[in-house]
Amino acid sequence: MGSIDIPKQYTVKDQYIGQIARPVRIIVIGAGISGIAFAYKAKELEQVEYVIYEKNADVGGTWLESRYPGCSCDIPAHSYSYPWVGNPTWSKFYAGAEEIWKFYRDRAEEYGVYEHAKFNHLVVGAEWNEGCGKWTVKVEDLETGKVSEDSADVVINCCGALNKWRWPDIPGLHSFKGTLVHTARYPQDLDLKEKRVAVIGAGSSAIQVVPTIQPIVKYLISFTRSPTWIAPQFAGQMASDGRATTYTEEEKQKFLEDPEHLRKYRQEIDHLINARFPNFYKNSPAQKAAREIVEKQMRERLAKMDPALREKLIPDFEVGCRRVTPGEGYLEALQEDNVEVVTTKIREINPEGLVTVDGKVHAVDVIIAATGYDTSYIPPFPLIGRHGVDLRERWSKTGAEAYFTCAVPDMPNYFMVVGPNTPISNGSLMPSIEAQIEFALSFVRKIQCEGVKSVVVSREATTEFNDHKDAVMELLTFSGNCNSWYEYKCGTSNGRIIGPWPGSVNHFLESVKEPRLQDFEFTYSTPNRFEYLGSGLSLREHKKEPLGWYIKA
């Protein structure tokens, strides 16, 4: 008879299932709306330490940075609040930038963001260490210039899509001798009275700036490279006075005293916004009806304009190919006597003003660049994951390619909130932000309680998801024949869609509600992956809770 090697005795840990086996440290990048939401969700966690690095001097992200004339949210304010907390004191149906920022600053104070955040700190690099299963993150103190290192088990990127504003790529831009400003860094003391002003762009920022400054400037030139569908207000049927709709003291008191009334009111607004999604299917009855309504309204509002110019301002692509933008007063402002609309491409900028390709010089005192952000999602710093893969280099070549907007191959324990293909144009973003944070935290809990060292989405799953996403996009107006920041190749009309989600908001919420664990690769810090099952008791027994809870009838 031969002999066999007896395996080492397996030792059962004296613990209950669900017991936190290790503390977890998280680095959060960004203290905008997503970062603030993370702080709220983190209050539910035990043994989780986190720090939020924020490049600005305060919370709020885009709403801290953007203070251009007329800046407000085109989504109703009661829809632009977190799902778990309403604001009974919104002053307007469509709130302005400063009021929105103050609301989220108050939430940041309530949720403890200021105790965890380091402001004026810019993340300049991150690298995964396979051996210890941690991220090493380099951070620059913008006040001192000093670069330090921090480490964490998990990194959650809450920077979003609108965090890196950009100047237009026009030769000679900074040779201009007048005042040059960007809407994302608009100086509050800039006096435009009796000035000749050029506004570059026709997106949401320009659409708000133009009608606001038109009455006070001497002369305004609107440089419009591409037409935009100017639509009715979102959920406008509930705004009795359009964009000027304000809430009475009686209405605000009712919201304050009757939370159920406020909840139902908010649900009604979100229903109306979400019900628009069928409009985004190409050649659908809803799309055709939406186009007829919007085009008819635009033609009526542009009735005083030269017919040839009017045709240049009315798109020939589907409603929704570019972001649909409500613009109360915008089309009317373009027809005022002190306004000129220029659709000719800008060739260069010289000390006096702007020169179009036809050689005409447009001399101005002020140039306002309403030219938006770098929406490529490419990290602005080296983000080096498993196998030395630098996500910045990869996405610079391929375009942003994520898994369900939240995860990326070769980037263990790295999650994104408002990453590529988030529902940024599908309805209110707020419920999607909550869903993405919960998606990330579901894996944090596994790291804490199930002996997981690292978790990363597979390349195969990510590729198949993006193949499906691309195919669905061909059915939607997002992939129509227009130039849009939704696409990877900015300035083209046939780039891969990395902006919106390939479906409705409700479709997204259902998609990420229960993470598909089969699409992820796990490594463990324990010798047996089932060690977390412990000695056979549950958390309920540990807490001495009722043990017949499962009886339903």
Coordinates of C-alpha atoms in Angstrom, one line a residue, residues 68-325:
Y68 CA -21.8 83.0 -16.3
P69 CA -24.8 85.3 -17.0
G70 CA -28.1 83.4 -17.0
C71 CA -26.5 80.2 -15.7
S72 CA -29.2 77.8 -14.5
C73 CA -30.3 74.2 -14.8
D74 CA -32.6 73.4 -17.6
I75 CA -33.9 70.4 -15.6
P76 CA -36.6 71.4 -13.1
A77 CA -35.0 72.0 -9.7
H78 CA -37.2 69.4 -7.9
S79 CA -35.8 66.8 -10.3
Y80 CA -32.3 68.0 -9.8
S81 CA -32.2 66.9 -6.1
Y82 CA -31.0 63.6 -4.8
P83 CA -33.7 60.9 -4.8
W84 CA -33.4 60.6 -1.0
V85 CA -33.8 64.3 -0.2
G86 CA -36.0 67.0 -1.6
N87 CA -35.7 70.7 -1.2
P88 CA -39.0 72.3 -0.2
T89 CA -37.6 75.8 -0.5
W90 CA -36.5 75.9 -4.1
S91 CA -37.3 79.5 -5.2
K92 CA -37.9 78.7 -8.9
F93 CA -39.1 75.8 -11.0
Y94 CA -35.7 76.1 -12.9
A95 CA -33.1 77.1 -10.3
G96 CA -30.1 79.3 -10.9
A97 CA -26.5 78.2 -10.5
E98 CA -25.9 79.9 -7.2
E99 CA -29.0 78.5 -5.5
I100 CA -28.1 75.0 -6.8
W101 CA -24.6 75.3 -5.4
K102 CA -25.9 76.5 -2.0
F103 CA -28.2 73.5 -1.8
Y104 CA -25.4 71.1 -2.4
R105 CA -23.0 72.9 -0.2
D106 CA -25.6 72.5 2.6
R107 CA -25.8 68.8 1.8
A108 CA -22.0 68.6 1.9
E109 CA -22.0 70.1 5.4
E110 CA -24.8 67.7 6.5
Y111 CA -23.1 64.6 5.1
G112 CA -19.6 65.4 6.6
V113 CA -17.8 66.1 3.3
Y114 CA -15.8 69.0 4.9
E115 CA -14.4 66.6 7.5
H116 CA -13.1 64.2 4.8
A117 CA -12.2 66.5 1.9
K118 CA -8.9 68.1 1.0
F119 CA -9.5 71.1 -1.1
N120 CA -7.1 72.6 -3.6
H121 CA -5.7 69.1 -4.0
L122 CA -5.3 67.8 -7.5
V123 CA -4.8 64.1 -8.3
V124 CA -1.9 63.9 -10.7
G125 CA -1.3 60.1 -10.9
A126 CA -2.5 56.7 -9.7
E127 CA -1.0 53.3 -9.9
W128 CA -2.2 49.8 -8.8
N129 CA 0.1 47.7 -6.7
E130 CA -0.8 44.0 -7.4
G131 CA 1.2 42.7 -4.5
C132 CA -0.6 44.5 -1.7
G133 CA -3.8 45.1 -3.6
K134 CA -3.8 48.8 -3.2
W135 CA -3.7 52.0 -5.2
T136 CA -1.0 54.5 -4.8
V137 CA -2.3 58.0 -5.6
K138 CA -0.2 61.1 -6.2
V139 CA -1.8 64.4 -5.2
E140 CA -0.6 67.9 -5.7
D141 CA -1.3 70.6 -3.2
L142 CA -2.2 73.5 -5.5
E143 CA -1.4 76.1 -2.8
T144 CA 2.2 74.8 -2.1
G145 CA 3.0 72.8 -5.3
K146 CA 4.0 69.9 -3.1
V147 CA 3.2 66.4 -4.4
S148 CA 2.5 63.7 -1.9
E149 CA 1.4 60.0 -2.1
D150 CA -1.6 58.4 -0.5
S151 CA -2.9 54.8 -0.7
A152 CA -6.2 53.1 -0.7
D153 CA -7.9 49.8 -1.3
V154 CA -10.5 51.4 -3.6
V155 CA -10.5 54.4 -5.9
I156 CA -13.9 56.0 -6.9
N157 CA -13.7 58.6 -9.6
C158 CA -16.4 61.1 -9.1
C159 CA -15.1 63.7 -11.5
G160 CA -17.9 63.3 -14.0
A161 CA -18.0 64.6 -17.5
L162 CA -17.9 68.4 -17.0
N163 CA -14.8 69.0 -15.0
K164 CA -12.1 70.0 -17.5
W165 CA -13.2 73.1 -19.4
R166 CA -11.4 74.0 -22.7
W167 CA -10.7 76.9 -24.9
P168 CA -11.8 76.7 -28.5
D169 CA -9.0 75.4 -30.9
I170 CA -8.7 78.7 -32.9
P171 CA -5.4 80.0 -34.0
G172 CA -4.4 83.3 -32.3
L173 CA -6.9 82.9 -29.6
H174 CA -4.7 84.4 -26.9
S175 CA -3.4 87.2 -29.1
F176 CA -6.7 89.0 -28.5
K177 CA -6.1 92.3 -26.7
G178 CA -9.6 92.7 -25.4
T179 CA -11.2 90.6 -22.6
L180 CA -11.2 86.9 -23.2
V181 CA -13.3 84.7 -20.8
H182 CA -14.7 81.2 -20.7
T183 CA -18.2 80.5 -19.3
A184 CA -16.7 78.0 -16.9
R185 CA -14.4 80.7 -15.4
Y186 CA -16.6 83.7 -15.8
P187 CA -15.4 86.8 -13.8
Q188 CA -18.2 88.2 -11.7
D189 CA -17.0 91.7 -12.0
L190 CA -17.0 91.8 -15.8
D191 CA -19.0 94.8 -17.0
L192 CA -20.5 94.3 -20.5
K193 CA -22.5 97.5 -20.6
E194 CA -22.0 99.3 -24.0
K195 CA -19.4 96.7 -25.0
R196 CA -19.1 94.9 -28.3
V197 CA -19.2 91.2 -27.4
A198 CA -18.7 88.0 -29.3
V199 CA -20.1 84.7 -28.0
I200 CA -18.6 81.6 -29.5
G201 CA -20.8 78.5 -29.4
A202 CA -24.4 77.5 -29.6
G203 CA -24.7 74.9 -26.8
S204 CA -26.5 75.2 -23.5
S205 CA -24.2 77.8 -22.1
A206 CA -24.4 80.1 -25.1
I207 CA -28.1 79.7 -25.2
Q208 CA -28.4 81.0 -21.7
V209 CA -25.7 83.7 -22.0
V210 CA -27.0 85.4 -25.2
P211 CA -30.5 86.4 -24.1
T212 CA -29.1 87.5 -20.7
I213 CA -26.5 89.9 -22.0
Q214 CA -28.2 91.0 -25.2
P215 CA -30.2 93.9 -23.5
I216 CA -27.1 95.4 -21.9
V217 CA -24.4 95.1 -24.5
K218 CA -23.8 97.6 -27.3
Y219 CA -23.5 94.9 -30.0
L220 CA -23.5 91.1 -29.8
I221 CA -22.1 88.7 -32.4
S222 CA -23.3 85.1 -32.0
F223 CA -20.9 82.7 -33.7
T224 CA -22.9 79.6 -34.4
R225 CA -21.0 76.7 -36.0
S226 CA -23.7 74.2 -35.8
P227 CA -27.5 74.5 -35.4
T228 CA -29.2 73.2 -32.3
W229 CA -32.8 72.2 -31.6
I230 CA -34.2 74.7 -29.2
A231 CA -37.0 72.8 -27.5
P232 CA -39.8 73.6 -25.1
Q233 CA -38.8 73.6 -21.4
F234 CA -38.4 70.2 -19.8
A235 CA -41.7 69.4 -17.9
G236 CA -42.8 72.8 -19.0
Q237 CA -46.5 71.8 -18.7
M238 CA -45.9 72.1 -14.9
A239 CA -44.3 75.6 -15.2
S240 CA -47.1 78.0 -15.5
D241 CA -44.9 81.0 -16.3
G242 CA -42.2 79.2 -18.3
R243 CA -38.7 79.7 -17.2
A244 CA -39.7 82.6 -15.0
T245 CA -41.9 80.3 -12.9
T246 CA -41.4 80.8 -9.2
Y247 CA -42.8 79.1 -6.1
T248 CA -45.1 81.1 -3.8
E249 CA -44.5 81.1 -0.1
E250 CA -47.7 79.0 0.2
E251 CA -46.4 76.4 -2.2
K252 CA -43.1 76.2 -0.4
Q253 CA -44.8 75.9 3.0
K254 CA -47.0 73.1 1.6
F255 CA -43.8 71.3 0.5
L256 CA -42.3 71.8 3.9
E257 CA -45.3 70.6 5.9
D258 CA -46.3 67.7 3.7
P259 CA -43.4 65.5 2.7
E260 CA -45.7 63.1 0.9
H261 CA -47.1 65.9 -1.3
L262 CA -43.5 67.0 -2.1
R263 CA -42.6 63.4 -3.0
K264 CA -45.5 62.9 -5.3
Y265 CA -44.8 66.3 -6.9
R266 CA -41.2 65.3 -7.6
Q267 CA -42.3 61.9 -8.9
E268 CA -44.7 63.6 -11.4
I269 CA -41.9 65.9 -12.7
D270 CA -39.6 62.9 -13.2
H271 CA -42.3 60.9 -14.9
L272 CA -42.8 63.7 -17.4
I273 CA -39.1 64.0 -18.1
N274 CA -38.5 60.3 -18.4
A275 CA -41.6 59.9 -20.6
R276 CA -39.7 61.8 -23.3
F277 CA -37.3 59.0 -24.1
P278 CA -39.3 57.3 -26.9
N279 CA -38.6 60.6 -28.8
F280 CA -35.0 59.4 -29.2
Y281 CA -35.7 56.4 -31.4
K282 CA -35.0 57.2 -35.1
N283 CA -38.0 57.3 -37.4
S284 CA -40.4 56.5 -34.6
P285 CA -43.8 58.2 -34.4
A286 CA -42.6 60.0 -31.2
Q287 CA -39.5 61.3 -32.9
K288 CA -41.4 62.5 -35.9
A289 CA -44.0 64.2 -33.6
A290 CA -41.2 65.8 -31.5
R291 CA -39.5 67.1 -34.6
E292 CA -42.7 68.6 -36.0
I293 CA -43.5 70.4 -32.7
V294 CA -40.0 71.7 -32.2
E295 CA -39.4 72.8 -35.8
K296 CA -42.8 74.5 -36.0
Q297 CA -42.0 76.4 -32.8
M298 CA -38.6 77.4 -33.9
R299 CA -39.9 78.7 -37.2
E300 CA -42.5 80.8 -35.4
R301 CA -40.0 82.2 -33.0
L302 CA -37.6 83.1 -35.8
A303 CA -40.3 84.7 -38.0
K304 CA -38.5 88.1 -38.1
M305 CA -35.2 86.6 -39.2
D306 CA -33.9 86.6 -42.8
P307 CA -35.2 83.3 -44.3
A308 CA -31.8 82.2 -45.6
L309 CA -30.3 82.7 -42.1
R310 CA -33.2 81.1 -40.4
E311 CA -32.7 77.9 -42.4
K312 CA -29.1 77.7 -41.2
L313 CA -30.3 77.8 -37.6
I314 CA -32.9 75.0 -38.0
P315 CA -31.1 71.6 -37.9
D316 CA -31.6 68.9 -40.5
F317 CA -30.7 66.1 -38.1
E318 CA -33.0 64.3 -35.7
V319 CA -34.1 65.8 -32.4
G320 CA -31.7 64.5 -29.8
C321 CA -28.7 64.0 -32.0
R322 CA -27.2 66.9 -30.2
R323 CA -28.4 67.6 -26.7
V324 CA -31.9 69.0 -26.8
T325 CA -31.8 72.4 -25.1

